[in-house]
Short mmCIF file of C-alpha atoms (C1' of nucleotides) in Angstrom, two decimals:
data_model
loop_
_atom_site.label_atom_id
_atom_site.label_comp_id
_atom_site.label_asym_id
_atom_site.label_seq_id
_atom_site.Cartn_x
_atom_site.Cartn_y
_atom_site.Cartn_z
CA MET A 1 0.06 0.06 0.00
CA GLN A 2 2.69 2.40 0.80
CA PRO A 3 5.76 1.11 -1.31
CA ASP A 4 7.01 4.66 -1.18
CA PHE A 5 5.50 8.02 -0.50
CA ASN A 6 8.25 9.87 -2.29
CA PRO A 7 6.67 13.02 -3.33
CA LEU A 8 9.39 13.29 -6.17
CA CYS A 9 7.59 10.57 -7.97
CA LEU A 10 5.82 11.10 -11.30
CA LYS A 11 2.77 9.21 -10.20
CA TYR A 12 2.04 11.45 -7.21
CA GLN A 13 2.03 14.52 -9.41
CA LEU A 14 -1.07 16.17 -10.97
CA CYS A 15 0.85 18.23 -13.48
CA PHE A 16 2.53 15.40 -15.16
CA PRO A 17 -0.67 13.59 -16.37
CA LEU A 18 -2.18 16.90 -17.44
CA TYR A 19 0.74 17.60 -19.52
CA ALA A 20 1.00 14.16 -20.98
CA CYS A 21 -2.85 13.94 -21.55
CA SER A 22 -2.98 17.24 -23.23
CA ARG A 23 -0.24 16.15 -25.59
CA GLU A 24 -1.60 12.89 -26.44
CA ILE A 25 -5.05 14.26 -27.24
CA ILE A 26 -3.44 17.17 -29.48
CA LYS A 27 -1.72 14.35 -31.23
CA GLN A 28 -4.95 12.57 -32.05
CA TYR A 29 -6.43 15.92 -33.47
CA ARG A 30 -3.64 16.09 -36.11
CA PRO A 31 -5.09 13.91 -38.90
CA HIS A 32 -8.39 15.65 -38.73
CA LEU A 33 -6.98 19.08 -38.61
CA GLU A 34 -4.47 18.46 -41.39
CA GLU A 35 -7.39 18.06 -43.71
CA LEU A 36 -8.34 21.65 -42.72
CA ASP A 37 -4.56 22.87 -43.23
CA LEU A 38 -4.72 23.96 -39.25
CA THR A 39 -2.40 23.23 -36.43
CA TYR A 40 -4.16 22.59 -33.00
CA THR A 41 -3.04 26.21 -31.93
CA GLN A 42 -4.39 27.55 -35.22
CA TYR A 43 -7.67 25.63 -34.62
CA ILE A 44 -8.47 26.87 -31.10
CA THR A 45 -7.68 30.33 -32.35
CA MET A 46 -10.15 29.96 -35.13
CA MET A 47 -12.76 28.55 -32.72
CA VAL A 48 -12.50 31.89 -30.76
CA VAL A 49 -12.64 34.00 -33.91
CA TRP A 50 -15.55 32.01 -35.41
CA GLU A 51 -17.52 32.80 -32.20
CA ARG A 52 -16.57 36.37 -31.96
CA GLN A 53 -16.08 37.34 -35.65
CA GLU A 54 -13.92 40.27 -34.44
CA ILE A 55 -11.61 40.39 -31.46
CA SER A 56 -8.40 42.00 -30.31
CA VAL A 57 -5.12 40.05 -29.93
CA ARG A 58 -5.34 41.05 -26.28
CA ASP A 59 -8.75 39.42 -25.68
CA LEU A 60 -7.82 36.46 -27.78
CA GLY A 61 -4.90 36.00 -25.53
CA LYS A 62 -7.00 36.02 -22.43
CA GLU A 63 -9.24 33.52 -23.89
CA LEU A 64 -6.52 31.17 -25.05
CA TYR A 65 -4.09 31.81 -22.17
CA LEU A 66 -1.33 32.83 -24.86
CA ASP A 67 0.58 35.83 -25.28
CA SER A 68 1.48 37.79 -28.28
CA GLY A 69 4.71 36.00 -28.70
CA THR A 70 2.80 32.84 -29.38
CA LEU A 71 -0.13 34.49 -31.22
CA THR A 72 1.55 36.88 -33.62
CA PRO A 73 2.98 34.13 -35.82
CA VAL A 74 -0.12 32.00 -35.48
CA LEU A 75 -2.31 34.99 -36.59
CA LYS A 76 0.07 35.81 -39.50
CA SER A 77 -0.13 32.26 -40.68
CA LEU A 78 -3.90 32.30 -40.46
CA GLU A 79 -3.94 35.46 -42.40
CA GLN A 80 -1.50 34.07 -44.89
CA LYS A 81 -4.08 31.19 -45.56
CA GLY A 82 -6.90 33.70 -45.84
CA PHE A 83 -8.88 32.69 -42.83
CA ILE A 84 -8.63 36.02 -40.94
CA SER A 85 -7.67 39.75 -41.44
CA ARG A 86 -5.34 41.69 -39.21
CA SER A 87 -5.91 45.50 -38.73
CA ARG A 88 -5.24 48.14 -36.14
CA SER A 89 -8.18 49.44 -34.21
CA GLU A 90 -9.21 53.02 -35.23
CA GLN A 91 -10.20 53.85 -31.58
CA ASP A 92 -6.91 52.58 -30.13
CA GLU A 93 -4.04 51.94 -32.53
CA ARG A 94 -2.20 49.79 -29.98
CA LEU A 95 -4.98 47.14 -30.54
CA LEU A 96 -4.81 44.73 -33.48
CA ILE A 97 -8.09 43.44 -34.35
CA VAL A 98 -8.54 40.13 -36.03
CA LYS A 99 -11.62 39.53 -38.19
CA VAL A 100 -12.83 36.36 -39.73
CA THR A 101 -13.08 36.31 -43.48
CA PRO A 102 -15.68 34.62 -45.66
CA SER A 103 -13.08 31.90 -46.45
CA GLY A 104 -12.65 31.60 -42.59
CA MET A 105 -16.41 31.09 -42.21
CA GLU A 106 -16.33 28.47 -45.05
CA LEU A 107 -13.58 26.72 -43.01
CA ARG A 108 -15.84 26.56 -40.10
CA LYS A 109 -18.36 24.47 -41.98
CA ARG A 110 -15.63 22.06 -42.74
CA ALA A 111 -14.56 22.13 -39.05
CA GLU A 112 -17.88 21.17 -37.87
CA SER A 113 -17.29 17.45 -38.01
CA VAL A 114 -14.10 17.70 -35.95
CA PRO A 115 -15.63 17.53 -32.51
CA LEU A 116 -17.57 14.48 -33.33
CA LYS A 117 -14.56 12.71 -34.82
CA MET A 118 -12.74 13.52 -31.53
CA ALA A 119 -15.51 12.61 -29.34
CA GLY A 120 -14.92 8.81 -29.07
CA CYS A 121 -11.22 9.13 -28.68
CA MET A 122 -11.41 9.31 -24.86
CA ASN A 123 -12.60 6.31 -22.86
CA LEU A 124 -14.63 8.28 -20.48
CA THR A 125 -18.44 8.32 -19.83
CA LEU A 126 -20.33 11.56 -20.29
CA GLU A 127 -20.37 11.98 -16.53
CA GLU A 128 -16.62 11.56 -16.21
CA ALA A 129 -16.07 13.92 -19.10
CA GLY A 130 -18.13 16.57 -17.44
CA GLU A 131 -16.51 15.98 -14.02
CA LEU A 132 -12.97 16.24 -15.70
CA ARG A 133 -14.04 19.52 -17.41
CA HIS A 134 -15.37 21.00 -14.07
CA LEU A 135 -12.12 20.02 -12.33
CA LEU A 136 -10.02 21.51 -14.96
CA TYR A 137 -11.94 24.79 -14.99
CA LYS A 138 -11.63 24.90 -11.37
CA VAL A 139 -8.09 24.82 -11.52
CA LEU A 140 -7.90 27.40 -14.26
CA GLY A 141 -10.21 29.59 -12.23
CA LYS A 142 -7.74 29.67 -9.35
CA GLU A 143 -4.76 30.59 -11.62
CA ASN A 144 -6.39 33.94 -12.66
CA THR A 145 -7.29 35.05 -9.20
CA GLU A 146 -3.95 33.89 -7.75
CA GLU A 147 -2.10 36.84 -6.18
CA MET B 1 -29.23 25.98 -19.28
CA GLN B 2 -26.23 26.27 -21.59
CA PRO B 3 -25.93 29.47 -23.57
CA ASP B 4 -25.37 27.53 -26.91
CA PHE B 5 -24.78 23.98 -27.95
CA ASN B 6 -22.17 24.77 -30.64
CA PRO B 7 -19.72 21.93 -30.44
CA LEU B 8 -17.09 24.31 -32.12
CA CYS B 9 -16.87 26.30 -28.84
CA LEU B 10 -13.95 26.29 -26.58
CA LYS B 11 -15.87 25.74 -23.55
CA TYR B 12 -17.25 22.50 -24.79
CA GLN B 13 -14.05 21.09 -25.29
CA LEU B 14 -12.05 18.87 -22.96
CA CYS B 15 -8.67 19.26 -24.71
CA PHE B 16 -8.54 23.01 -24.32
CA PRO B 17 -8.69 23.13 -20.64
CA LEU B 18 -6.29 20.22 -20.30
CA TYR B 19 -3.85 22.23 -22.54
CA ALA B 20 -4.33 25.38 -20.79
CA CYS B 21 -4.16 23.87 -17.41
CA SER B 22 -1.03 22.03 -18.16
CA ARG B 23 0.75 25.24 -19.44
CA GLU B 24 -0.57 27.42 -16.44
CA ILE B 25 0.64 25.02 -13.94
CA ILE B 26 4.15 24.51 -15.70
CA LYS B 27 4.39 28.32 -15.54
CA GLN B 28 4.10 28.12 -11.76
CA TYR B 29 7.04 25.62 -11.47
CA ARG B 30 9.36 27.91 -13.25
CA PRO B 31 10.55 30.05 -10.36
CA HIS B 32 11.11 26.92 -8.07
CA LEU B 33 12.83 24.87 -10.85
CA GLU B 34 14.99 27.90 -11.82
CA GLU B 35 16.69 27.67 -8.57
CA LEU B 36 17.85 24.10 -9.61
CA ASP B 37 18.76 25.16 -13.03
CA LEU B 38 16.05 22.95 -14.54
CA THR B 39 13.24 23.40 -17.00
CA TYR B 40 9.92 21.55 -16.31
CA THR B 41 10.86 19.03 -19.11
CA GLN B 42 14.24 18.52 -17.57
CA TYR B 43 12.59 18.17 -14.07
CA ILE B 44 10.26 15.27 -15.01
CA THR B 45 13.04 13.65 -16.75
CA MET B 46 15.22 13.87 -13.61
CA MET B 47 12.26 12.46 -11.57
CA VAL B 48 12.33 9.23 -13.64
CA VAL B 49 16.21 9.08 -13.37
CA TRP B 50 16.10 9.59 -9.79
CA GLU B 51 13.76 6.81 -9.22
CA ARG B 52 15.38 4.36 -11.53
CA GLN B 53 19.16 5.31 -11.26
CA GLU B 54 19.57 3.79 -14.75
CA ILE B 55 17.28 3.71 -17.64
CA SER B 56 17.36 3.63 -21.48
CA VAL B 57 16.19 6.45 -23.60
CA ARG B 58 13.47 4.07 -24.95
CA ASP B 59 12.04 3.34 -21.39
CA LEU B 60 12.33 7.07 -20.44
CA GLY B 61 10.30 7.90 -23.54
CA LYS B 62 7.65 5.51 -22.55
CA GLU B 63 7.34 6.75 -18.97
CA LEU B 64 7.22 10.38 -20.17
CA TYR B 65 5.27 10.10 -23.51
CA LEU B 66 8.16 11.83 -25.27
CA ASP B 67 10.37 10.52 -28.28
CA SER B 68 13.93 10.81 -28.91
CA GLY B 69 13.49 13.89 -30.80
CA THR B 70 12.55 15.71 -27.71
CA LEU B 71 14.69 13.65 -25.21
CA THR B 72 17.91 13.88 -27.03
CA PRO B 73 18.54 17.64 -26.47
CA VAL B 74 17.05 17.33 -23.01
CA LEU B 75 19.41 14.68 -22.01
CA LYS B 76 22.42 16.28 -23.54
CA SER B 77 21.66 19.49 -21.49
CA LEU B 78 21.47 17.32 -18.35
CA GLU B 79 24.59 15.70 -19.11
CA GLN B 80 26.19 19.00 -19.77
CA LYS B 81 25.15 20.21 -16.26
CA GLY B 82 26.66 16.92 -14.73
CA PHE B 83 23.32 15.43 -13.41
CA ILE B 84 23.39 12.37 -15.65
CA SER B 85 25.75 10.30 -17.82
CA ARG B 86 24.84 8.87 -21.27
CA SER B 87 26.50 5.81 -22.60
CA ARG B 88 25.65 2.85 -24.94
CA SER B 89 24.34 -0.45 -23.51
CA GLU B 90 27.09 -3.18 -23.86
CA GLN B 91 24.38 -5.80 -24.25
CA ASP B 92 22.61 -3.74 -26.96
CA GLU B 93 24.45 -0.98 -28.66
CA ARG B 94 21.17 0.49 -30.01
CA LEU B 95 20.23 1.54 -26.53
CA LEU B 96 21.49 4.59 -24.83
CA ILE B 97 21.65 4.31 -21.04
CA VAL B 98 21.12 7.10 -18.86
CA LYS B 99 22.61 7.12 -15.25
CA VAL B 100 22.23 9.65 -12.49
CA THR B 101 25.52 10.99 -11.28
CA PRO B 102 26.43 11.88 -7.72
CA SER B 103 25.87 15.52 -8.56
CA GLY B 104 22.32 14.51 -9.81
CA MET B 105 21.63 12.76 -6.50
CA GLU B 106 22.59 15.96 -4.65
CA LEU B 107 20.18 17.90 -6.92
CA ARG B 108 17.55 15.47 -5.79
CA LYS B 109 17.80 16.60 -2.25
CA ARG B 110 17.55 20.16 -3.29
CA ALA B 111 14.40 19.24 -5.41
CA GLU B 112 12.62 17.54 -2.49
CA SER B 113 10.85 20.84 -1.40
CA VAL B 114 9.47 21.49 -5.00
CA PRO B 115 6.34 19.42 -4.54
CA LEU B 116 5.39 21.10 -1.28
CA LYS B 117 5.90 24.41 -2.63
CA MET B 118 3.67 23.51 -5.68
CA ALA B 119 1.06 21.73 -3.46
CA GLY B 120 -1.13 24.78 -2.63
CA CYS B 121 -1.17 26.12 -6.18
CA MET B 122 -4.26 24.27 -7.24
CA ASN B 123 -7.67 25.19 -5.86
CA LEU B 124 -8.80 21.62 -5.39
CA THR B 125 -9.63 19.54 -2.25
CA LEU B 126 -7.58 16.37 -1.83
CA GLU B 127 -10.63 14.29 -3.06
CA GLU B 128 -10.93 16.55 -6.16
CA ALA B 129 -7.22 16.08 -6.80
CA GLY B 130 -7.39 12.33 -6.45
CA GLU B 131 -10.46 12.28 -8.86
CA LEU B 132 -8.69 14.42 -11.41
CA ARG B 133 -5.60 12.31 -11.35
CA HIS B 134 -7.77 9.12 -11.62
CA LEU B 135 -9.67 10.69 -14.79
CA LEU B 136 -6.41 11.90 -16.31
CA TYR B 137 -4.81 8.41 -15.98
CA LYS B 138 -7.98 6.88 -17.41
CA VAL B 139 -7.67 9.07 -20.50
CA LEU B 140 -4.04 7.92 -20.80
CA GLY B 141 -5.18 4.50 -20.78
CA LYS B 142 -3.55 3.52 -17.63
CA GLU B 143 -6.02 2.76 -14.66
CA ASN B 144 -4.57 4.62 -11.81
CA THR B 145 -3.85 2.10 -9.12
CA GLU B 146 -2.93 4.91 -6.75
CA GLU B 147 -5.43 5.42 -3.96
"C1'" DA C 1 25.25 -17.79 -42.59
"C1'" DC C 2 22.68 -14.54 -45.15
"C1'" DT C 3 19.50 -11.07 -45.49
"C1'" DA C 4 15.06 -8.63 -44.76
"C1'" DA C 5 12.61 -6.64 -41.22
"C1'" DA C 6 12.51 -4.47 -36.74
"C1'" DT C 7 14.36 -1.43 -33.26
"C1'" DC C 8 16.69 2.42 -31.55
"C1'" DA C 9 18.76 7.16 -31.01
"C1'" DA C 10 19.88 10.95 -33.61
"C1'" DT C 11 18.94 14.55 -36.73
"C1'" DT C 12 16.09 17.75 -39.46
"C1'" DG C 13 12.51 21.09 -40.12
"C1'" DA C 14 8.35 23.43 -38.97
"C1'" DA C 15 5.72 25.16 -35.35
"C1'" DC C 16 4.84 26.21 -30.69
"C1'" DT C 17 5.68 28.51 -25.79
"C1'" DC C 18 7.30 31.92 -23.11
"C1'" DA C 19 10.37 35.35 -20.52
"C1'" DA C 20 12.35 39.50 -21.64
"C1'" DT C 21 12.76 43.48 -24.28
"C1'" DT C 22 11.44 47.01 -27.72
"C1'" DA C 23 8.70 50.56 -29.79
"C1'" DA C 24 4.33 52.97 -30.36
"C1'" DA C 25 0.10 54.60 -28.62
"C1'" DT C 26 -2.74 55.91 -24.79
"C1'" DT C 27 -3.52 57.49 -20.11
"C1'" DG C 28 -3.04 60.23 -16.31
"C1'" DA C 29 -1.08 63.22 -12.87
"C1'" DA C 30 1.17 67.53 -11.86
"C1'" DT D 1 -0.21 71.05 -21.61
"C1'" DT D 2 3.72 68.03 -20.53
"C1'" DC D 3 5.85 63.83 -19.73
"C1'" DA D 4 6.21 59.74 -16.94
"C1'" DA D 5 3.62 55.37 -16.30
"C1'" DT D 6 0.90 52.02 -18.62
"C1'" DT D 7 -0.78 49.21 -22.22
"C1'" DT D 8 -0.17 46.76 -26.37
"C1'" DA D 9 1.79 43.85 -30.22
"C1'" DA D 10 6.05 42.58 -32.16
"C1'" DT D 11 10.49 40.79 -31.65
"C1'" DT D 12 14.27 37.84 -29.79
"C1'" DG D 13 16.31 33.80 -28.07
"C1'" DA D 14 16.14 29.43 -25.54
"C1'" DG D 15 13.92 25.36 -25.08
"C1'" DT D 16 10.36 22.26 -26.18
"C1'" DT D 17 7.35 19.14 -29.35
"C1'" DC D 18 6.70 16.09 -33.03
"C1'" DA D 19 6.59 13.90 -37.80
"C1'" DA D 20 9.75 12.17 -40.81
"C1'" DT D 21 13.94 10.33 -42.03
"C1'" DT D 22 18.61 8.33 -41.40
"C1'" DG D 23 22.11 5.05 -39.96
"C1'" DA D 24 23.67 1.72 -36.82
"C1'" DT D 25 22.49 -2.52 -34.53
"C1'" DT D 26 19.71 -6.53 -33.47
"C1'" DT D 27 16.46 -10.05 -34.59
"C1'" DA D 28 14.08 -13.31 -37.09
"C1'" DG D 29 13.22 -16.12 -41.19
"C1'" DT D 30 15.15 -19.25 -44.55
#
DNA sequence: ACTAAATCAATTGAACTCAATTAAATTGAA
DNA sequence: TTCAATTTAATTGAGTTCAATTGATTTAGT
């Protein structure tokens, strides 16, 4: 029962399975997202853009927990592919506004099947999936109010 | 009940909070690991090496869900710092064997306080943390025997 | 023994991640 | 108004992450 209570042990950590799970699932997205010419980071960026139609890099970063160092090249790539446009806000020129293009909205239609394709890839019941999501958002909620 | 049932919505995904949680928690490790001159990837690598004393890159990769493309530079860096040694197995020259050095074992002592320093950073009860770990290991395909 | 298949670490190239810094625009206090 | 502090996106540099490939070694089939 207590072979070792060594806290410096992978299986006592919470962060490690989070990190491993995250990477393993993102790997499973790859073949489905390749059909859309998107990486996972580009995909979640488009998910926010599809929903908002128009959003600043600042707000996008808050939604995705990513900073401009990550987002700038991702957004330039999405612009290159024609899915979004990038332009400065007229009210506040510091803000870069990202807008979805008609081509970006067509991509959305093609992306609609992705969640279903991914749905079966985790061997969790609906209740377990809901519980997992609840716990993850509880952890994320703490992060923001921390200090 | 829910604002909308659009499956292409960040908050209906499981992968996104996993990915965000993982990165947010790893960020919190940083100041503590910096004192040890380790990155998070180097830290979890050392955790396995501390436990096994001696392990092949192949087995290390299975434990960490990482391949040689990631591990090779990580292990070279750890060797450079003097925490491990790298040498080919004499029984099978394809295998690279990683061994912890005395300096690596000294590092372990200094690392012992890290889990405690990180313990309070998640807003979960002990039961919730256990449930979260159980669900994560279920997704990883390994039933968690732990508690 | 011979050779085809499999295994393993390393390498390569593209993309991500983030801390730190920079430069431009805005805000706010004196 | 003036100018110091703040906000914002971009840039830089170090370190992952991973698919695909390469080359060396071992295993297995004949």
